[in-house]
GROMACS .gro file of C-alpha atoms in nm:
model
  492
    1MET     CA    1  10.530  11.985  12.620
    2GLY     CA    2  10.847  12.145  12.781
    3SER     CA    3  11.112  12.376  12.610
    4ASP     CA    4  11.340  12.062  12.600
    5ILE     CA    5  11.129  11.900  12.300
    6ARG     CA    6  11.176  12.219  12.105
    7GLN     CA    7  11.593  12.143  12.112
    8LEU     CA    8  11.543  11.747  12.013
    9LYS     CA    9  11.779  11.645  11.748
   10VAL     CA   10  11.680  11.338  11.558
   11PHE     CA   11  11.872  11.203  11.240
   12PHE     CA   12  11.681  10.968  10.972
   13PHE     CA   13  11.862  10.742  10.769
   14PRO     CA   14  11.697  10.581  10.528
   15PHE     CA   15  11.752  10.252  10.275
   16MET     CA   16  11.890  10.391   9.967
   17ALA     CA   17  11.594  10.319   9.745
   18HIS     CA   18  11.322  10.582   9.668
   19GLY     CA   19  11.053  10.381   9.815
   20HIS     CA   20  11.229  10.416  10.157
   21MET     CA   21  11.380  10.760  10.106
   22ILE     CA   22  11.038  10.909  10.027
   23PRO     CA   23  10.906  10.850  10.327
   24SER     CA   24  11.176  10.895  10.560
   25LEU     CA   25  11.216  11.256  10.430
   26ASP     CA   26  10.835  11.324  10.476
   27MET     CA   27  10.867  11.184  10.846
   28ALA     CA   28  11.162  11.399  10.883
   29LYS     CA   29  10.914  11.685  10.776
   30LEU     CA   30  10.680  11.588  11.032
   31PHE     CA   31  10.916  11.576  11.292
   32GLY     CA   32  11.048  11.915  11.211
   33SER     CA   33  10.712  12.076  11.171
   34ARG     CA   34  10.722  12.022  11.546
   35GLY     CA   35  11.024  12.202  11.625
   36VAL     CA   36  11.263  11.886  11.638
   37LYS     CA   37  11.576  11.940  11.483
   38THR     CA   38  11.617  11.686  11.182
   39SER     CA   39  11.864  11.565  10.973
   40VAL     CA   40  11.875  11.316  10.663
   41ILE     CA   41  12.172  11.085  10.624
   42THR     CA   42  12.203  10.981  10.281
   43THR     CA   43  12.501  10.953   9.994
   44PRO     CA   44  12.628  11.245   9.749
   45ALA     CA   45  12.411  11.061   9.422
   46ASN     CA   46  12.115  11.025   9.642
   47ALA     CA   47  12.112  11.389   9.762
   48LEU     CA   48  12.034  11.505   9.463
   49TYR     CA   49  11.683  11.335   9.483
   50LEU     CA   50  11.636  11.475   9.840
   51SER     CA   51  11.798  11.865   9.796
   52LYS     CA   52  11.482  12.058   9.627
   53ALA     CA   53  11.221  11.875   9.886
   54ILE     CA   54  11.472  11.987  10.165
   55GLU     CA   55  11.529  12.348  10.019
   56ARG     CA   56  11.155  12.391  10.001
   57ALA     CA   57  11.101  12.274  10.359
   58ASN     CA   58  11.328  12.506  10.504
   59GLU     CA   59  11.177  12.812  10.315
   60MET     CA   60  10.863  12.689  10.484
   61GLY     CA   61  11.027  12.710  10.794
   62VAL     CA   62  11.101  12.332  10.858
   63GLU     CA   63  11.445  12.304  10.986
   64ILE     CA   64  11.596  11.996  10.768
   65ASP     CA   65  11.939  11.940  10.685
   66MET     CA   66  12.156  11.670  10.508
   67LYS     CA   67  12.456  11.469  10.628
   68LEU     CA   68  12.631  11.319  10.397
   69ILE     CA   69  12.839  11.007  10.378
   70LYS     CA   70  13.056  10.804  10.086
   71PHE     CA   71  12.903  10.523   9.974
   72PRO     CA   72  13.140  10.241   9.873
   73SER     CA   73  13.028  10.138   9.517
   74VAL     CA   74  13.344  10.045   9.352
   75GLU     CA   75  13.495   9.882   9.657
   76ALA     CA   76  13.154   9.647   9.660
   77GLY     CA   77  13.214   9.556   9.324
   78LEU     CA   78  12.925   9.785   9.185
   79PRO     CA   79  12.937  10.036   8.874
   80GLU     CA   80  13.104  10.364   8.985
   81GLY     CA   81  12.823  10.609   9.138
   82CYS     CA   82  12.569  10.322   9.190
   83GLU     CA   83  12.412  10.452   9.503
   84ASN     CA   84  12.050  10.370   9.465
   85VAL     CA   85  11.897  10.006   9.450
   86ASP     CA   86  11.657  10.104   9.223
   87ALA     CA   87  11.916  10.178   8.951
   88ILE     CA   88  11.966   9.794   8.982
   89THR     CA   89  11.641   9.722   8.947
   90SER     CA   90  11.541   9.923   8.604
   91ASN     CA   91  11.564   9.872   8.268
   92GLY     CA   92  11.469   9.482   8.239
   93GLY     CA   93  11.468   9.343   8.539
   94ARG     CA   94  11.668   9.273   8.855
   95ASN     CA   95  12.045   9.152   8.877
   96MET     CA   96  12.052   8.983   9.216
   97GLU     CA   97  12.393   8.950   9.202
   98LEU     CA   98  12.429   9.320   9.203
   99VAL     CA   99  12.141   9.353   9.465
  100LEU     CA  100  12.364   9.139   9.698
  101LYS     CA  101  12.648   9.323   9.661
  102PHE     CA  102  12.446   9.673   9.691
  103PHE     CA  103  12.344   9.510  10.040
  104MET     CA  104  12.698   9.418  10.158
  105ALA     CA  105  12.801   9.749  10.073
  106THR     CA  106  12.568   9.895  10.303
  107THR     CA  107  12.744   9.727  10.569
  108LYS     CA  108  13.030   9.894  10.522
  109LEU     CA  109  12.850  10.235  10.637
  110GLN     CA  110  12.842  10.171  10.985
  111GLN     CA  111  13.178  10.314  11.070
  112PRO     CA  112  13.085  10.590  10.888
  113LEU     CA  113  12.762  10.642  11.080
  114GLU     CA  114  12.922  10.581  11.417
  115LEU     CA  115  13.149  10.883  11.351
  116LEU     CA  116  12.864  11.092  11.253
  117LEU     CA  117  12.656  10.971  11.569
  118LYS     CA  118  12.991  11.063  11.798
  119GLU     CA  119  13.047  11.429  11.637
  120CYS     CA  120  12.662  11.525  11.621
  121LYS     CA  121  12.540  11.355  11.905
  122PRO     CA  122  12.168  11.337  11.793
  123ASP     CA  123  11.878  11.234  12.047
  124CYS     CA  124  11.762  10.973  11.842
  125LEU     CA  125  11.833  10.786  11.532
  126VAL     CA  126  11.531  10.659  11.301
  127ALA     CA  127  11.730  10.401  11.071
  128ASP     CA  128  11.573  10.143  10.802
  129MET     CA  129  11.512   9.824  10.868
  130PHE     CA  130  11.796   9.702  10.585
  131PHE     CA  131  12.051   9.849  10.841
  132PRO     CA  132  12.007   9.605  11.146
  133TRP     CA  133  12.364   9.719  11.268
  134ALA     CA  134  12.228  10.087  11.310
  135THR     CA  135  12.093   9.962  11.664
  136ASP     CA  136  12.458   9.878  11.788
  137ALA     CA  137  12.621  10.194  11.614
  138ALA     CA  138  12.390  10.429  11.830
  139ALA     CA  139  12.381  10.181  12.144
  140LYS     CA  140  12.756  10.263  12.156
  141TYR     CA  141  12.657  10.614  12.219
  142GLY     CA  142  12.346  10.538  12.439
  143ILE     CA  143  12.130  10.687  12.151
  144PRO     CA  144  11.783  10.533  12.098
  145ARG     CA  145  11.726  10.365  11.750
  146LEU     CA  146  11.400  10.353  11.621
  147VAL     CA  147  11.341  10.096  11.319
  148PHE     CA  148  11.160  10.225  10.992
  149HIS     CA  149  10.998   9.927  10.802
  150GLY     CA  150  10.797  10.126  10.569
  151THR     CA  151  10.495   9.895  10.602
  152SER     CA  152  10.165   9.832  10.769
  153PHE     CA  153  10.123   9.686  11.133
  154PHE     CA  154   9.919   9.415  10.957
  155SER     CA  155  10.199   9.343  10.763
  156LEU     CA  156  10.440   9.340  11.080
  157CYS     CA  157  10.209   9.099  11.239
  158VAL     CA  158  10.196   8.847  10.931
  159MET     CA  159  10.603   8.860  10.944
  160ARG     CA  160  10.612   8.817  11.333
  161CYS     CA  161  10.353   8.527  11.350
  162MET     CA  162  10.502   8.335  11.030
  163ALA     CA  163  10.835   8.369  11.205
  164LEU     CA  164  10.694   8.264  11.548
  165TYR     CA  165  10.469   7.973  11.445
  166GLU     CA  166  10.599   7.878  11.077
  167PRO     CA  167  10.269   7.776  10.956
  168HIS     CA  168  10.379   7.716  10.584
  169LYS     CA  169  10.605   7.449  10.699
  170LYS     CA  170  10.279   7.242  10.779
  171VAL     CA  171  10.128   7.226  10.451
  172SER     CA  172  10.191   6.964  10.165
  173SER     CA  173  10.219   7.181   9.880
  174ASP     CA  174  10.304   7.529   9.749
  175SER     CA  175   9.930   7.593   9.651
  176GLU     CA  176   9.746   7.485   9.987
  177PRO     CA  177   9.593   7.754  10.179
  178PHE     CA  178   9.723   7.801  10.548
  179LEU     CA  179   9.577   8.020  10.831
  180VAL     CA  180   9.832   8.263  10.995
  181PRO     CA  181   9.792   8.134  11.377
  182ASN     CA  182   9.696   8.367  11.668
  183LEU     CA  183   9.638   8.654  11.400
  184PRO     CA  184   9.315   8.857  11.432
  185GLY     CA  185   9.105   8.787  11.156
  186ASP     CA  186   9.089   8.475  10.901
  187ILE     CA  187   9.418   8.549  10.734
  188LYS     CA  188   9.511   8.278  10.481
  189PHE     CA  189   9.828   8.253  10.246
  190THR     CA  190  10.000   7.994  10.025
  191ARG     CA  191  10.348   7.947  10.012
  192ASN     CA  192  10.360   8.048   9.685
  193GLN     CA  193  10.278   8.387   9.811
  194LEU     CA  194  10.576   8.422  10.046
  195PRO     CA  195  10.885   8.599   9.986
  196ASP     CA  196  11.170   8.348   9.847
  197ASN     CA  197  11.384   8.376  10.132
  198MET     CA  198  11.110   8.218  10.366
  199LYS     CA  199  11.122   7.892  10.146
  200GLN     CA  200  11.468   7.805  10.248
  201ASP     CA  201  11.609   7.819   9.874
  202ASP     CA  202  12.002   7.784   9.909
  203ALA     CA  203  12.016   8.081   9.644
  204GLU     CA  204  11.843   8.301   9.943
  205THR     CA  205  12.065   8.271  10.207
  206HIS     CA  206  12.216   8.629  10.227
  207ILE     CA  207  11.866   8.738  10.219
  208THR     CA  208  11.761   8.488  10.468
  209ARG     CA  209  12.060   8.616  10.722
  210LEU     CA  210  11.957   8.954  10.679
  211MET     CA  211  11.615   8.920  10.760
  212GLU     CA  212  11.727   8.737  11.046
  213ALA     CA  213  11.940   9.037  11.141
  214VAL     CA  214  11.650   9.241  11.079
  215ARG     CA  215  11.426   9.057  11.343
  216GLU     CA  216  11.731   9.028  11.594
  217SER     CA  217  11.769   9.411  11.573
  218ASP     CA  218  11.409   9.491  11.587
  219MET     CA  219  11.378   9.325  11.918
  220LYS     CA  220  11.688   9.508  12.054
  221SER     CA  221  11.600   9.869  11.923
  222TYR     CA  222  11.425  10.130  12.100
  223GLY     CA  223  11.088  10.076  11.908
  224ILE     CA  224  10.916  10.099  11.560
  225VAL     CA  225  10.760  10.396  11.388
  226VAL     CA  226  10.503  10.287  11.125
  227ASN     CA  227  10.376  10.507  10.855
  228SER     CA  228  10.006  10.405  10.930
  229PHE     CA  229   9.737  10.548  11.118
  230TYR     CA  230   9.537  10.360  11.419
  231GLU     CA  231   9.155  10.395  11.280
  232LEU     CA  232   9.285  10.170  10.965
  233GLU     CA  233   9.422   9.871  11.104
  234PRO     CA  234   9.308   9.918  11.507
  235ALA     CA  235   9.333   9.520  11.565
  236TYR     CA  236   9.689   9.468  11.443
  237ALA     CA  237   9.809   9.809  11.611
  238ASP     CA  238   9.716   9.652  11.928
  239TYR     CA  239   9.822   9.325  11.855
  240TYR     CA  240  10.150   9.422  11.727
  241ARG     CA  241  10.216   9.629  12.087
  242ASN     CA  242   9.991   9.466  12.349
  243VAL     CA  243  10.045   9.067  12.227
  244LEU     CA  244  10.358   9.094  12.032
  245GLY     CA  245  10.496   9.340  12.320
  246ARG     CA  246  10.674   9.556  12.073
  247LYS     CA  247  10.696   9.929  12.120
  248ALA     CA  248  10.570  10.119  11.820
  249TRP     CA  249  10.423  10.472  11.726
  250HIS     CA  250  10.186  10.562  11.421
  251VAL     CA  251  10.256  10.882  11.257
  252GLY     CA  252  10.122  10.872  10.940
  253PRO     CA  253  10.023  10.873  10.659
  254VAL     CA  254  10.343  11.073  10.625
  255SER     CA  255  10.251  11.184  10.273
  256LEU     CA  256   9.999  11.431  10.439
  257CYS     CA  257  10.278  11.650  10.522
  258ASN     CA  258  10.276  11.779  10.169
  259ARG     CA  259   9.978  11.990  10.158
  260LYS     CA  260  10.069  12.212   9.838
  261ILE     CA  261  10.108  12.123   9.491
  262GLU     CA  262  10.449  12.183   9.471
  263ASP     CA  263  10.534  11.961   9.791
  264LYS     CA  264  10.347  11.697   9.603
  265ALA     CA  265  10.542  11.732   9.289
  266LEU     CA  266  10.855  11.733   9.461
  267ARG     CA  267  10.809  11.394   9.634
  268GLY     CA  268  11.116  11.169   9.479
  269LYS     CA  269  11.266  11.195   9.117
  270GLN     CA  270  11.181  11.453   8.882
  271ALA     CA  271  10.851  11.381   8.703
  272SER     CA  272  10.845  11.257   8.381
  273ILE     CA  273  10.531  11.513   8.307
  274ASP     CA  274  10.494  11.867   8.393
  275GLU     CA  275  10.263  11.880   8.701
  276GLN     CA  276  10.071  12.166   8.557
  277GLU     CA  277  10.014  11.966   8.224
  278CYS     CA  278   9.900  11.664   8.454
  279LEU     CA  279   9.669  11.876   8.664
  280LYS     CA  280   9.508  12.063   8.339
  281TRP     CA  281   9.438  11.702   8.179
  282LEU     CA  282   9.295  11.581   8.513
  283ASN     CA  283   9.087  11.917   8.564
  284SER     CA  284   8.883  11.832   8.231
  285LYS     CA  285   8.775  11.496   8.369
  286LYS     CA  286   8.461  11.449   8.586
  287PRO     CA  287   8.488  11.325   8.932
  288ASN     CA  288   8.584  10.977   8.983
  289SER     CA  289   8.612  10.897   8.598
  290VAL     CA  290   8.959  10.828   8.591
  291ILE     CA  291   9.159  10.523   8.672
  292TYR     CA  292   9.511  10.558   8.764
  293VAL     CA  293   9.760  10.263   8.675
  294CYS     CA  294  10.114  10.244   8.840
  295PHE     CA  295  10.323   9.974   8.955
  296GLY     CA  296  10.593  10.135   9.167
  297SER     CA  297  10.958  10.199   9.144
  298VAL     CA  298  11.070   9.840   9.111
  299ALA     CA  299  10.832   9.622   8.950
  300ASN     CA  300  10.923   9.568   8.588
  301PHE     CA  301  10.659   9.392   8.350
  302THR     CA  302  10.704   9.228   7.998
  303SER     CA  303  10.613   9.369   7.686
  304ALA     CA  304  10.345   9.100   7.662
  305GLN     CA  305  10.169   9.204   8.012
  306LEU     CA  306  10.185   9.569   7.927
  307MET     CA  307  10.035   9.501   7.574
  308GLU     CA  308   9.757   9.306   7.758
  309ILE     CA  309   9.698   9.596   8.023
  310ALA     CA  310   9.683   9.832   7.714
  311LEU     CA  311   9.413   9.604   7.540
  312ALA     CA  312   9.227   9.585   7.853
  313LEU     CA  313   9.230   9.961   7.897
  314GLU     CA  314   9.119  10.025   7.563
  315ALA     CA  315   8.826   9.761   7.585
  316SER     CA  316   8.720   9.916   7.930
  317GLU     CA  317   8.619  10.243   7.769
  318LEU     CA  318   8.736  10.409   8.088
  319GLN     CA  319   8.954  10.700   8.101
  320PHE     CA  320   9.300  10.658   8.277
  321ILE     CA  321   9.648  10.760   8.335
  322TRP     CA  322   9.897  10.484   8.302
  323VAL     CA  323  10.256  10.496   8.436
  324VAL     CA  324  10.506  10.284   8.232
  325ARG     CA  325  10.863  10.208   8.337
  326ARG     CA  326  10.986  10.260   7.968
  327ASN     CA  327  11.221  10.505   7.853
  328LYS     CA  328  11.090  10.694   7.571
  329ILE     CA  329  11.242  10.552   7.252
  330GLY     CA  330  11.316  10.737   6.917
  331GLU     CA  331  11.036  10.783   6.684
  332GLU     CA  332  11.180  10.531   6.414
  333GLU     CA  333  11.199  10.237   6.670
  334LYS     CA  334  10.882  10.057   6.732
  335GLU     CA  335  10.713  10.032   7.086
  336ASP     CA  336  10.618   9.654   7.117
  337TRP     CA  337  10.415   9.688   7.427
  338LEU     CA  338  10.164   9.893   7.299
  339PRO     CA  339   9.879   9.812   7.029
  340GLU     CA  340   9.939   9.964   6.665
  341GLY     CA  341   9.794  10.337   6.691
  342PHE     CA  342   9.677  10.311   7.054
  343GLU     CA  343   9.800  10.648   7.215
  344LYS     CA  344   9.637  10.819   6.883
  345ARG     CA  345   9.319  10.640   6.947
  346MET     CA  346   9.334  10.721   7.331
  347GLU     CA  347   9.419  11.103   7.257
  348GLY     CA  348   9.235  11.283   7.531
  349LYS     CA  349   9.130  10.959   7.668
  350GLY     CA  350   9.431  10.822   7.841
  351LEU     CA  351   9.737  10.938   7.948
  352ILE     CA  352  10.069  10.754   7.946
  353ILE     CA  353  10.347  10.870   8.161
  354ARG     CA  354  10.693  10.705   8.094
  355GLY     CA  355  10.893  10.734   8.384
  356TRP     CA  356  10.821  10.901   8.713
  357ALA     CA  357  10.494  11.044   8.785
  358PRO     CA  358  10.362  11.286   9.072
  359GLN     CA  359  10.134  11.026   9.220
  360VAL     CA  360  10.014  11.188   9.551
  361LEU     CA  361   9.913  11.484   9.323
  362ILE     CA  362   9.758  11.234   9.094
  363LEU     CA  363   9.555  11.036   9.343
  364ASP     CA  364   9.421  11.323   9.550
  365HIS     CA  365   9.269  11.471   9.218
  366GLU     CA  366   8.891  11.424   9.228
  367ALA     CA  367   8.860  11.321   8.897
  368VAL     CA  368   9.039  10.996   8.994
  369GLY     CA  369   8.837  10.717   9.096
  370GLY     CA  370   9.020  10.413   9.134
  371PHE     CA  371   9.388  10.289   9.132
  372VAL     CA  372   9.550   9.994   9.005
  373THR     CA  373   9.836   9.894   9.208
  374HIS     CA  374  10.145   9.676   9.315
  375CYS     CA  375  10.061   9.714   9.692
  376GLY     CA  376  10.355   9.853   9.798
  377TRP     CA  377  10.295  10.025  10.135
  378ASN     CA  378  10.370  10.370  10.018
  379SER     CA  379  10.123  10.351   9.722
  380THR     CA  380   9.877  10.155   9.943
  381VAL     CA  381   9.847  10.405  10.195
  382GLU     CA  382   9.854  10.667   9.930
  383GLY     CA  383   9.526  10.530   9.786
  384VAL     CA  384   9.386  10.495  10.110
  385THR     CA  385   9.442  10.855  10.168
  386ALA     CA  386   9.328  10.961   9.874
  387GLY     CA  387   9.015  10.750   9.928
  388VAL     CA  388   8.998  10.546   9.621
  389PRO     CA  389   8.922  10.197   9.552
  390MET     CA  390   9.214   9.970   9.451
  391VAL     CA  391   9.279   9.677   9.200
  392THR     CA  392   9.573   9.465   9.397
  393TRP     CA  393   9.825   9.321   9.162
  394PRO     CA  394  10.098   9.260   9.427
  395VAL     CA  395  10.466   9.138   9.297
  396ALA     CA  396  10.729   9.087   9.541
  397ALA     CA  397  10.836   9.198   9.918
  398GLU     CA  398  10.529   9.220  10.141
  399GLN     CA  399  10.272   9.319   9.903
  400PHE     CA  400  10.089   9.000   9.916
  401TYR     CA  401  10.058   9.088  10.283
  402ASN     CA  402   9.941   9.451  10.226
  403GLU     CA  403   9.677   9.266   9.948
  404LYS     CA  404   9.510   9.085  10.217
  405LEU     CA  405   9.465   9.417  10.430
  406VAL     CA  406   9.302   9.627  10.130
  407THR     CA  407   9.100   9.339  10.016
  408GLU     CA  408   8.980   9.118  10.299
  409VAL     CA  409   9.022   9.356  10.612
  410LEU     CA  410   8.954   9.715  10.495
  411LYS     CA  411   8.725   9.580  10.187
  412ILE     CA  412   8.807   9.841   9.952
  413GLY     CA  413   8.970   9.674   9.667
  414VAL     CA  414   8.968   9.353   9.422
  415ALA     CA  415   9.222   9.132   9.361
  416VAL     CA  416   9.370   9.097   9.019
  417GLY     CA  417   9.432   8.711   9.111
  418ILE     CA  418   9.811   8.720   9.118
  419GLN     CA  419   9.865   8.395   9.305
  420LYS     CA  420  10.270   8.368   9.306
  421TRP     CA  421  10.528   8.594   9.478
  422SER     CA  422  10.828   8.713   9.210
  423ARG     CA  423  11.124   8.926   9.182
  424ILE     CA  424  10.992   9.168   8.948
  425ALA     CA  425  10.681   9.065   8.756
  426GLY     CA  426  10.482   8.747   8.837
  427ASP     CA  427  10.216   8.517   8.599
  428LEU     CA  428  10.087   8.689   8.305
  429VAL     CA  429   9.719   8.811   8.354
  430ASN     CA  430   9.508   8.827   8.037
  431LYS     CA  431   9.306   9.138   7.905
  432GLU     CA  432   9.011   8.994   7.998
  433THR     CA  433   9.082   8.979   8.351
  434ILE     CA  434   9.219   9.301   8.400
  435GLU     CA  435   8.947   9.466   8.186
  436LYS     CA  436   8.677   9.290   8.495
  437VAL     CA  437   8.863   9.404   8.748
  438VAL     CA  438   8.891   9.762   8.635
  439LYS     CA  439   8.526   9.781   8.585
  440ASP     CA  440   8.444   9.620   8.923
  441ILE     CA  441   8.633   9.914   9.103
  442MET     CA  442   8.510  10.180   8.879
  443VAL     CA  443   8.127  10.116   8.727
  444GLY     CA  444   8.037   9.754   8.868
  445GLU     CA  445   7.771   9.675   9.136
  446LYS     CA  446   8.036   9.682   9.423
  447ALA     CA  447   8.219  10.025   9.279
  448GLU     CA  448   8.000  10.258   9.500
  449GLU     CA  449   8.001  10.060   9.826
  450MET     CA  450   8.374  10.017   9.791
  451ARG     CA  451   8.418  10.372   9.710
  452SER     CA  452   8.214  10.503   9.990
  453ARG     CA  453   8.446  10.274  10.233
  454ALA     CA  454   8.736  10.406  10.066
  455LYS     CA  455   8.610  10.760  10.098
  456ALA     CA  456   8.537  10.726  10.491
  457PHE     CA  457   8.917  10.600  10.528
  458GLY     CA  458   9.065  10.871  10.359
  459GLU     CA  459   8.864  11.122  10.581
  460MET     CA  460   9.005  10.925  10.883
  461ALA     CA  461   9.371  10.954  10.735
  462LYS     CA  462   9.327  11.354  10.716
  463ARG     CA  463   9.193  11.360  11.073
  464ALA     CA  464   9.445  11.144  11.212
  465VAL     CA  465   9.746  11.372  11.124
  466ASP     CA  466   9.531  11.695  11.238
  467LYS     CA  467   9.591  11.829  11.561
  468GLY     CA  468   9.458  11.611  11.846
  469GLY     CA  469   9.434  11.315  11.579
  470SER     CA  470   9.571  10.959  11.652
  471SER     CA  471   9.861  11.016  11.451
  472TYR     CA  472   9.948  11.368  11.574
  473SER     CA  473   9.908  11.253  11.933
  474ASP     CA  474  10.140  10.939  11.879
  475LEU     CA  475  10.374  11.152  11.753
  476ASP     CA  476  10.352  11.383  12.029
  477ALA     CA  477  10.392  11.111  12.270
  478LEU     CA  478  10.691  10.985  12.097
  479ILE     CA  479  10.883  11.323  12.069
  480GLU     CA  480  10.786  11.357  12.440
  481GLU     CA  481  10.943  11.014  12.547
  482LEU     CA  482  11.255  11.086  12.330
  483SER     CA  483  11.299  11.443  12.488
  484LEU     CA  484  11.316  11.215  12.838
  485ALA     CA  485  11.524  10.926  12.714
  486SER     CA  486  11.792  11.141  12.536
  487PRO     CA  487  12.147  11.085  12.673
  488PHE     CA  488  12.221  11.459  12.588
  489LYS     CA  489  11.915  11.641  12.729
  490GLN     CA  490  12.115  11.836  12.961
  491THR     CA  491  12.348  11.932  12.692
  492ASN     CA  492  12.150  12.047  12.405
   0.00000   0.00000   0.00000
């Protein structure tokens, strides 16, 4: 590769939510580790979540900086300082009116983005799918725009085939299964498992319009970067590129750019537990003996559902780490989602983390032998990378698609049985069901076979990002192509 490549300048512009910002920063670090000058565009409040990890990357010789643009919270009718969508979805559910205002606010970022592109002249803009207007903004200055969806090739293929063939409109009920046409594998869904905006609900018109704009923007963009690796989903990577005809590069798992404990601990928000305390607890456990339970940064279960999970974990007699999105309350207040005396009985056997957990640090520990997950793609690919079997508990977004990939294509997971897409938390799953599936992936007959398959995928993931691996080579090819496509290559 020529010297031009070392001078390449790439801007990353993630959507203001932790599930989008974390992999985008990892990607910026990946590009930066190849000598590319990278910048992350964000807003002042979100800069606080990124600054420590960026400082750490710079100390390690990876050149990343931040470009700040003002977020129009108050102008959009949002509370002052509300610059991250997770702030709207925490503490008791999602306020859809505020979510829509938040999305409307992001459209006002087009002009400041264009000023930034004009002034800084990057060679490429990697912008989140939720900024469909970014393709036109970059095109003004002849800058190629790459889209980051933050999901798998499998889900991208499902979404495209659903849009092209609309099989969900040809069934007579919401619970009748239908086959996704022309997709590799015998992949079936029901309308119940699809996002609300696909069901033509009047209340969803804003989201429906946004998703339509996302699709159009995808088609006009330079291509797509995917946080996945070829060996995980070869049929779908090939289908997306060769049959659907979309330019795409797999550069993941991007979390693997964090090799050291400190780097893993610095991903995302400040952890609610000291990483050394967490590691000390895990170090005292046998390999594959701990189940990790976490539902991401958005899902917010009812007290009744948390109670069922607590009862199931106790009945399973397994050791566990359970991440709960609840604030620690005063000693005099009663936590109505925990059985009486639960934490005292579970002392040494179970660890509850209230708030944010250093997830990659936990999953990568040899003591962890299984993962109960909501199937957000970050969590799913982090589970795959750690080589652990999963209990799949999808809630919203494209999580039902990711569940199919885990349980039916990769065969490294067991579904808890959720049948209905929801905004925050779906139908109640009872204690007996949870206990059964948790045991299935930890100690059941299928557990060993699943664990061995999961570990094989984990090894493939690590090889993919090493020199000469599939993701390493795809990133090389992308950097080389961008260096040739750059409108500024003569003036760098």
